[in-house]
XYZ file of C-alpha atoms in Angstrom:
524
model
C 92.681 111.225 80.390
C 94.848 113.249 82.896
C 92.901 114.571 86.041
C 93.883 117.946 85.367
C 92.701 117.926 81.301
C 89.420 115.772 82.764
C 89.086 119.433 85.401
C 89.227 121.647 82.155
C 86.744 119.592 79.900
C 84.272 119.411 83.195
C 84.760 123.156 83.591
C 84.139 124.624 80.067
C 81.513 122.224 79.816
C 79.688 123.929 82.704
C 80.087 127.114 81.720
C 79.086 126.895 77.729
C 76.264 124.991 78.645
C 73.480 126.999 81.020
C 70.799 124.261 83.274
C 67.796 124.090 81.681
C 64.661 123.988 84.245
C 63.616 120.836 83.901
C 67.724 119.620 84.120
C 67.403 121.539 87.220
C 64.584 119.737 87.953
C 65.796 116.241 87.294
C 69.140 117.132 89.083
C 66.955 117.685 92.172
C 65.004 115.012 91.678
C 68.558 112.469 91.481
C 69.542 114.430 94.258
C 67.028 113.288 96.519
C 67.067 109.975 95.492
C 70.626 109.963 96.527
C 69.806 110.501 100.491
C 69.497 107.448 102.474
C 67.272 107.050 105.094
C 69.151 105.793 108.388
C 66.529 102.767 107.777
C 67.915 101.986 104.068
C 71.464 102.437 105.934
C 70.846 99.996 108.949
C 69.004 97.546 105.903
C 72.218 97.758 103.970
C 74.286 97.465 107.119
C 73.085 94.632 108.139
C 73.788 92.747 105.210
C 77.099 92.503 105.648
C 77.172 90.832 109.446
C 77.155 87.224 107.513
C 80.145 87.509 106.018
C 81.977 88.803 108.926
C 80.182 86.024 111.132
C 81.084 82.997 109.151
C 84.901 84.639 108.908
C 84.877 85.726 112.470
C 84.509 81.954 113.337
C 86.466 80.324 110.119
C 89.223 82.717 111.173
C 89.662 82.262 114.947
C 88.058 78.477 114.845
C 88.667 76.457 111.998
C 92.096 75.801 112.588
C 91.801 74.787 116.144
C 88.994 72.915 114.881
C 91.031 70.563 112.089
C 93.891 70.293 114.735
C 91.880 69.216 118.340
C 88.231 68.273 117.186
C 88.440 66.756 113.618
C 92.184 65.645 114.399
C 93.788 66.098 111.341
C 97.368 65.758 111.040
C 98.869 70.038 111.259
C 100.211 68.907 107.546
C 96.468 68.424 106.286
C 95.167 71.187 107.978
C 97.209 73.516 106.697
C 96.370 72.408 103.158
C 92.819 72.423 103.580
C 93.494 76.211 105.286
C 95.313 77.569 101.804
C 93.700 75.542 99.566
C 90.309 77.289 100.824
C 91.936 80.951 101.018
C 93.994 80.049 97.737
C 90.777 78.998 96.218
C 88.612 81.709 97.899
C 90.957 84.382 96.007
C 90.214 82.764 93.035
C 86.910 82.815 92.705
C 86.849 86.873 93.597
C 87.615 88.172 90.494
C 86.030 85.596 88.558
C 82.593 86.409 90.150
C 83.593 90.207 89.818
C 84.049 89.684 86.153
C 80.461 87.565 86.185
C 78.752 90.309 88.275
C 79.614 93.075 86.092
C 78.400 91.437 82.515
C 75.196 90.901 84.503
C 72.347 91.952 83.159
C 69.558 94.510 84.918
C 66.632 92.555 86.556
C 63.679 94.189 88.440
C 65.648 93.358 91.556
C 68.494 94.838 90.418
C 71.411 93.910 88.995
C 73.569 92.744 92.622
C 70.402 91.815 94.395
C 70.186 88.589 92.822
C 73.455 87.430 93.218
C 72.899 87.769 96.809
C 69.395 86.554 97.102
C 70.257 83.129 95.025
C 73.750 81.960 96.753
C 72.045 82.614 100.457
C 71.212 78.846 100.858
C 73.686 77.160 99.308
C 76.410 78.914 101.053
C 74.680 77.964 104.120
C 74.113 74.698 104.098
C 77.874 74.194 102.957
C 79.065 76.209 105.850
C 76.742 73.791 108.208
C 78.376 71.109 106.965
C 81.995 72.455 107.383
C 81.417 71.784 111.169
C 80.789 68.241 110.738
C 83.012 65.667 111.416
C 82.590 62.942 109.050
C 82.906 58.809 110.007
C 84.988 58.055 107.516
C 88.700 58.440 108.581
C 90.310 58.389 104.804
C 87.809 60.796 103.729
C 88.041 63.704 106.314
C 90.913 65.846 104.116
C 88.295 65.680 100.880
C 85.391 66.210 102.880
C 86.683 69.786 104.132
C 88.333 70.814 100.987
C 84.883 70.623 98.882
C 83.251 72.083 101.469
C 85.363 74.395 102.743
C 85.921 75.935 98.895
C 82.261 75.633 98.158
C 81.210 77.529 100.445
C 83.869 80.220 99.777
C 82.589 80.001 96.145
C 79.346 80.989 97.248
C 79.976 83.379 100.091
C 82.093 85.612 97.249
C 78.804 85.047 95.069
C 77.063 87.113 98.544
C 80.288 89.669 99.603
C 81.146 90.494 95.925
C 77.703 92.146 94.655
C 76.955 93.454 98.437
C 80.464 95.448 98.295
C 79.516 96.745 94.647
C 76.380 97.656 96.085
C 77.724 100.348 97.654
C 78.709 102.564 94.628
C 74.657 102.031 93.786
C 72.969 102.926 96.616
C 73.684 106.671 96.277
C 75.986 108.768 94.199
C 76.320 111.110 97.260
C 79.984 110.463 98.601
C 78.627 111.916 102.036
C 75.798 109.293 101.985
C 78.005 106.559 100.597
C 80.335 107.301 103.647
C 78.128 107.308 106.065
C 76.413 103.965 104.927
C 79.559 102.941 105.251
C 80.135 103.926 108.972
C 76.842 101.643 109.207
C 78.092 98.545 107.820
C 81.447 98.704 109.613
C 79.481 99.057 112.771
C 77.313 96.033 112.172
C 80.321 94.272 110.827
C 82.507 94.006 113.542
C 78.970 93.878 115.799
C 79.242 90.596 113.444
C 82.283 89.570 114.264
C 81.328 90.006 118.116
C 78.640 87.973 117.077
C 80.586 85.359 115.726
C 82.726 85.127 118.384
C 80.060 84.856 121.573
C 77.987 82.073 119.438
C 80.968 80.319 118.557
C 83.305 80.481 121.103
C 80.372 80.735 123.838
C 78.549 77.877 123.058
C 82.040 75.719 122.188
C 83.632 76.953 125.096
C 80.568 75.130 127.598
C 82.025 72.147 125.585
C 85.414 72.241 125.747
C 86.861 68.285 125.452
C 89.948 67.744 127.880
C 93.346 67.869 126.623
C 95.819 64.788 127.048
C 98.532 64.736 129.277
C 101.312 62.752 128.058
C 105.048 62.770 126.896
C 104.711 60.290 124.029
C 103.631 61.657 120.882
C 100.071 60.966 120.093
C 98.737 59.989 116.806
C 95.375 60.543 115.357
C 94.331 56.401 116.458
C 95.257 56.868 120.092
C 93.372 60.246 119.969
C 90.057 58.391 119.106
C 90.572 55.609 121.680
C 90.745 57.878 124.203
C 87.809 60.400 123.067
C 85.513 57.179 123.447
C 86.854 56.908 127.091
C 83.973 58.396 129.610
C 85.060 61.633 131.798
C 83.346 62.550 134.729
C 84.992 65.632 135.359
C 83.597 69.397 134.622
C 84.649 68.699 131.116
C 82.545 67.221 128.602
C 83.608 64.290 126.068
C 85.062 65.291 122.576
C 82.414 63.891 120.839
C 79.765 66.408 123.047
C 82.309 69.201 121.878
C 81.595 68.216 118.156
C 77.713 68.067 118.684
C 78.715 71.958 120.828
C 80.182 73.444 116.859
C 77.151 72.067 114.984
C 75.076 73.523 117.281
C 76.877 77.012 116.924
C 77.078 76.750 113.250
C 73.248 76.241 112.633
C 72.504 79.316 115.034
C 75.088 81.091 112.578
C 73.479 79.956 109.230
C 70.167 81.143 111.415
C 71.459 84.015 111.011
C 72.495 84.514 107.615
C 69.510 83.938 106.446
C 67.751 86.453 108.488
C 70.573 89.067 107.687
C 70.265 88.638 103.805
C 66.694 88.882 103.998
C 66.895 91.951 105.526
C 68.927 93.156 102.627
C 67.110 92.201 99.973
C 63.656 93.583 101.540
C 64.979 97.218 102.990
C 67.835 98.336 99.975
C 66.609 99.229 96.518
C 69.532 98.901 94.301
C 69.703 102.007 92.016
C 69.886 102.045 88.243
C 72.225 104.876 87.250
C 70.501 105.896 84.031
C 72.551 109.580 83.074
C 75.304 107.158 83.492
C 77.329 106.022 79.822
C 77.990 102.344 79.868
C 81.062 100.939 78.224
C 81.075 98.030 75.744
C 81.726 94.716 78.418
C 85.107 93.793 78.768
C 87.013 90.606 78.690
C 88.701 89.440 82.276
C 92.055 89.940 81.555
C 91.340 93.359 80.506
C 90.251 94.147 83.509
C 92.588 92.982 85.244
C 95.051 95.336 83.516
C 92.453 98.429 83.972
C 92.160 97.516 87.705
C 95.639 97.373 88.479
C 96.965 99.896 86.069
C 94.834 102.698 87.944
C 98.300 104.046 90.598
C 95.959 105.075 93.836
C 94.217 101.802 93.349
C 97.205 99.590 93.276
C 98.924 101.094 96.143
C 95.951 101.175 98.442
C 95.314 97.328 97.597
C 99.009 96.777 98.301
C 98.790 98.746 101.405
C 96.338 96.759 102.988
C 97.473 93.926 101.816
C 100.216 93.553 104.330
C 98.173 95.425 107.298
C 95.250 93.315 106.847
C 97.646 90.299 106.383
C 98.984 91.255 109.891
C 95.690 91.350 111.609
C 94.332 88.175 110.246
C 98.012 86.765 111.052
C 97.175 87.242 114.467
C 92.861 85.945 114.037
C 94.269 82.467 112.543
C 96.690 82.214 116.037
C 95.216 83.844 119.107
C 93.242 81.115 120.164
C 96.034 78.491 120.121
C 97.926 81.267 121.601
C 95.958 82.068 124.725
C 94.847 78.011 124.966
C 98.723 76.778 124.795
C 101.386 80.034 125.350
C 99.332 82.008 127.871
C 97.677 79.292 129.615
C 94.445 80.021 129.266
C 93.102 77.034 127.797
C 88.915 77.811 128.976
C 89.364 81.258 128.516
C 90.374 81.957 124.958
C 86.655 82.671 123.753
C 86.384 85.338 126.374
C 89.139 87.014 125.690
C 88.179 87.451 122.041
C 84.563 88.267 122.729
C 86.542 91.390 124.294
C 88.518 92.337 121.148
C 85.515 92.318 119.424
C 83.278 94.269 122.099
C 86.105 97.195 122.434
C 86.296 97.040 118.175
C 82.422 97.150 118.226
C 82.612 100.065 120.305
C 85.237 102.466 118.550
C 84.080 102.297 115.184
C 82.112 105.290 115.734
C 85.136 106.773 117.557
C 87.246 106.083 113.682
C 84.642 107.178 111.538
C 84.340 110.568 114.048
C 88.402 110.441 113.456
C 89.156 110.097 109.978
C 85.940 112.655 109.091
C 87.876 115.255 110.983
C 91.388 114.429 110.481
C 91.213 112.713 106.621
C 91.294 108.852 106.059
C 95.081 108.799 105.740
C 95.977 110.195 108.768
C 93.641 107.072 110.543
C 95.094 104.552 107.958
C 98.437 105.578 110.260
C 96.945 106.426 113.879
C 95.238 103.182 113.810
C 97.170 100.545 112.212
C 100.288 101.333 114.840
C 98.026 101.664 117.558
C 98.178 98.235 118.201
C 101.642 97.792 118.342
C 102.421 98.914 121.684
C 99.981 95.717 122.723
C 101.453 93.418 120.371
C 104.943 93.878 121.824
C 103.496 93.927 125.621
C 100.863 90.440 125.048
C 104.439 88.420 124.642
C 106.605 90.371 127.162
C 104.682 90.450 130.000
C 104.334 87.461 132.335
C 101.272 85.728 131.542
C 97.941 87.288 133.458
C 94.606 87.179 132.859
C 93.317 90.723 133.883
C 96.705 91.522 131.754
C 95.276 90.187 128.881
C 91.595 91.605 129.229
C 93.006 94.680 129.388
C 95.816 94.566 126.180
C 92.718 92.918 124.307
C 90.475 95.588 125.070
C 93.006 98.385 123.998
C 93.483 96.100 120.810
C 90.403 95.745 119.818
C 90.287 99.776 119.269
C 93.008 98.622 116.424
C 91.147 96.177 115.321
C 87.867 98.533 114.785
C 90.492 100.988 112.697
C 91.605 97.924 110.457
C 87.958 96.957 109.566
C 86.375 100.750 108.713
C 89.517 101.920 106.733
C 89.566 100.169 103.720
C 86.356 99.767 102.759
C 85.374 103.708 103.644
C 88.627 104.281 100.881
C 87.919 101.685 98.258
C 84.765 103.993 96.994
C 87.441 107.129 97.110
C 89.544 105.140 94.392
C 86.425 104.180 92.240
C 85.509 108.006 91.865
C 89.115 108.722 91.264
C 89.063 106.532 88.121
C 85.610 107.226 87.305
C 87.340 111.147 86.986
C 90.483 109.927 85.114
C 88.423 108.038 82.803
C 84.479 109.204 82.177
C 84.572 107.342 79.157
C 84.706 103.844 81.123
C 82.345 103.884 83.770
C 80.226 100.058 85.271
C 83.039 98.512 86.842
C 82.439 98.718 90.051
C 81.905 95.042 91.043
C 85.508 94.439 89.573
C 87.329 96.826 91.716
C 85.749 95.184 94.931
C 86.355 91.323 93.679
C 90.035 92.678 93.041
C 89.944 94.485 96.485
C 89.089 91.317 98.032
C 91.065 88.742 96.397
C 94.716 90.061 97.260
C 93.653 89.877 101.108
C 92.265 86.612 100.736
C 94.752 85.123 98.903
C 97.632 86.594 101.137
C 94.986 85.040 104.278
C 95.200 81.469 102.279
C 99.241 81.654 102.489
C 99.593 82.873 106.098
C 97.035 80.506 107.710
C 98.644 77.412 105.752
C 102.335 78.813 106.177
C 101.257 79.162 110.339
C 99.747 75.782 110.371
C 102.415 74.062 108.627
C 104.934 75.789 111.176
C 103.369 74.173 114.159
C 103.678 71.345 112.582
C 107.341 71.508 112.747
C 107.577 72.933 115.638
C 105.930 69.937 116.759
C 102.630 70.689 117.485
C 100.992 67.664 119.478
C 97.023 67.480 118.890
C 94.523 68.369 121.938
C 97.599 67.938 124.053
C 97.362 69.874 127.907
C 100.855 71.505 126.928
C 103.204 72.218 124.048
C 106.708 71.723 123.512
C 108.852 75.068 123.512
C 109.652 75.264 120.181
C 105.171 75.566 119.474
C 105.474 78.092 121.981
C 107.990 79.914 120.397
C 106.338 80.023 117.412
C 102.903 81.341 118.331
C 104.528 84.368 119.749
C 106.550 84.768 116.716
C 103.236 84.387 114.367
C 101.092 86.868 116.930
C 104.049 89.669 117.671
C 106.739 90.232 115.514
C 105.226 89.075 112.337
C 102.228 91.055 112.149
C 104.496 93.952 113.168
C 106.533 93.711 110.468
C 103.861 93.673 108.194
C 101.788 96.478 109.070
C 105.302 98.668 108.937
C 105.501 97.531 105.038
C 101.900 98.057 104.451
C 102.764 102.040 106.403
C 105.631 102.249 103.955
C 103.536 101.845 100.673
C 100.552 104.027 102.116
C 103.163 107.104 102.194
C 103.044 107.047 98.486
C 98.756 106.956 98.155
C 97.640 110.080 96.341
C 94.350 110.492 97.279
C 94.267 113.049 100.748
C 91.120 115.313 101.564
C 92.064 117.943 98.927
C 91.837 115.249 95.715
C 88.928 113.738 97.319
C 87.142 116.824 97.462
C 88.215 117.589 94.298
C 86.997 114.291 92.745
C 83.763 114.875 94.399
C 83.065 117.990 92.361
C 84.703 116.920 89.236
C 81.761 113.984 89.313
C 78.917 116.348 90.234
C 79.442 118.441 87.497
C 80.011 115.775 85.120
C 76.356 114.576 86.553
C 74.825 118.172 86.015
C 75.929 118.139 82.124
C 75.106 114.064 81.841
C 71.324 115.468 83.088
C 71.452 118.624 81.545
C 71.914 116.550 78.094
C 69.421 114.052 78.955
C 66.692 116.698 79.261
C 67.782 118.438 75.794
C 67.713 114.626 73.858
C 63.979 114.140 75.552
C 62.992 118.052 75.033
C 64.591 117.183 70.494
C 62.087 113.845 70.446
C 59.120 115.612 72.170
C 59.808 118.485 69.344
């Protein structure tokens, strides 16, 4: 159904048919059930932080992990690196689909999902940071768990991101619930980053100064040699991750508990449900709906630019800029200035319209991509450019989850008739970022490799250094101009939103209005 044929039939409808009292009454009564309490909202909130813990350290860690602690050869680490992502993507949509044939429990119908995969995916990601004896085995070892506990983190992150089409029907509330979990998000990702890099960084195993190439064999040899230096032994460095990651899965489990005991999930009962449909056809529903498609596409290549840069910045301040025992500080200060403007964006794109932030805040960071390689490496320099960054940063986590619900409502408009598929928009959402993440962390990984990328080594040769800043400047440049480029042509501004927003509510006063005359028939 056309928008403007969906206004007319919404329109006559409320003006042949005249709220009866008690629809009046039950409006009022869904109405207040749709305010949120800035308890449910910090409750909610905080259920996200996992998530963007355990990818906070994944994405700045794991790969300097696999290279300089576990040793792998760059080749197998950048196959364990897509294969995860690759995999990750995968299992998105699939757990969408599963999500949304779910059936209604007295927890809810998300709530479970959630409150089932918590220990699993925790004790998988525990076990990511482990460094097996077995030589042969170390590739397999990562790849099951490494995709496991992707498997089960989507079974988490799928359900919560659904969860926010049923925790109100308000788009003011959903919005500002929103604003709430992108502030405890990227507080997440600070967390992530001063755990992890904090507690690794007191650890950090000496590089190796040589001119020979080193191969995984001489690497062990000399990790078994004793240094008496300020630096600790490689083996002290592994014990240093474990440690971080059990504080992290610590706090998981606090964080989802929180979640499940302070958010009621609503049941939407004026709401018409729609026979269940198979995957593929949702696929085609999701991706056939025009503002949908071009917002996924859109951040697509902006978000692939920003985690472009996650996967690389710590090899890139440890080998490029030199500052091999100050990498984790320097992120802990992205991730303190993002912390701090996501009030500042959600201020922003209230008063000037989502749109006009997408484009004020993705090229914000630009100016300090372009300046982090050209200027002659300092380390007040680069405290500063990270600080301005991280106000980028802050923009690139808010924006497309405060727009994804914007999309939903615009479909929900276009087509009353199909309503429930909320969970399949968000595992769609997802899987298009993750699965362009899988290909740029392998396709960086595998690029060092030929570069020649020599394992826990004091320097790198020329070519590596020529690289990073290739991987954390001009490539995520390029990409967030092409993402830009396909956000000119994304329908929804202020005027449709507010114009979906009414559309809804009215179609939610006659949905009530007809409830109340079905039960006032069977009383009679």
């Amino acid at each position: 159904m056309a928008r403007g044929e969906g206004a007319e039939q919404y329109s006559n409808a409320s003006l042949l048919q005249k709220p009866s009292p008690d629809g009046i009454k039950l409006a009022a009564k869904c109405e207040s059930r749709s305010r949120l309490s800035v308890c449910s909202k910090l409750c909610y909130a905080i259920g996200g932080a996992p998530y963007q813990i355990t990818g906070c350290a994944i994405g700045f860690f794991l790969q300097i992990y696999l290279l300089d602690v576990a040793l792998l050869d760059p080749f197998y680490a950048s196959i364990i690196l897509f294969v995860g992502r690759a995999w990750d993507a995968i299992t998105d949509p699939t757990v969408g689909f599963l999500v949304s044939r779910s059936p209604w429990t007295r927890f809810g119908r998300m709530m479970p999902w959630i409150l089932l995969s918590t220990p699993f995916a925790v004790l998988c990601y525990f076990l990511i940071w482990y460094v097996p004896s077995v030589e042969q085995g170390k590739v397999v070892w990562y790849l099951i768990f490494y995709c496991s506990f992707q498997t089960l983190q989507t079974c988490f992150h799928v359900p919560y991101s659904a969860l926010t089409m049923f925790i109100s029907t308000e788009q003011k509330e959903r919005d500002s619930a929103t604003a709430y979990r992108m502030t405890v998000e990227v507080l997440g990702t600070l967390i992530g980053t001063a755990v992890q890099g904090q507690i690794v960084g007191m650890a950090n195993a000496p590089c190796i100064s040589t001119s020979e190439e080193l191969n995984s064999t001489d690497l062990l040899v000399a990790s078994t040699v004793n240094i008496t230096g300020p630096h600790a032994s490689l083996e002290h460095l592994r014990n240093a991750y474990m440690i971080a990651s059990g504080v992290i899965c610590s706090i998981y489990v606090v964080c989802a508990m929180v979640l499940f005991l302070g958010v009621k999930e609503q049941k939407e009962t004026c709401r018409v449900r729609t026979e269940p449909m198979s995957f593929f056809q949702g696929i085609r529903m999701v991706m056939g709906h025009g503002p949908y498609a071009k917002l996924v596409m859109g951040f697509l290549f902006t978000s692939l630019a920003f985690m472009l840069l996650e996967g690389n910045f710590a090899l890139f301040c440890s080998y490029t800029l030199g500052f091999r025992n100050d990498f984790q500080n320097i992120l802990l200060v992205i991730m303190l200035s993002a912390t701090l403007a996501i009030p500042f964006w959600q201020w922003f794109l209230t008063k000037f319209g989502k749109k006009t932030a997408v484009y004020i805040g993705t090229t914000s960071v630009v100016p300090f991509l372009v300046s982090v390689v050209l200027v002659p490496s300092n380390l007040i320099v680069t405290y500063i450019v990270s600080f301005a960054a991280g106000v980028s940063v802050a923009a690139a986590f808010l924006l497309p989850w405060s727009m994804l619900p914007d999309v939903v409502d615009d479909f929900k408009v276009q087509n009353p008739e199909s309503q429930g598929h909320e969970a399949i928009f968000c595992s769609f959402y997802v899987f298009f970022t993750k699965f362009a993440s899988g290909v740029s962390l392998g396709v960086s990984t595998l690029s060092l490799d030929f570069a020649g990328y020599v394992t826990r080594g004091c320097t790198q040769p020329a070519e590596v250094d020529l690289t990073l800043k290739i991987l954390v400047s001009p490539a995520p440049i390029v990409l967030i101009i092409i993402g830009l480029l396909i956000f000119i042509s994304y329908p929804i501004n202020e005027e449709k939103r507010q114009g979906n927003r009414k559309l809804l509510n009215e179609q939610r006063e006659n949905e009530t209005d007809s409830e109340t005359d079905s039960t006032e028939l069977n009383v009679v």
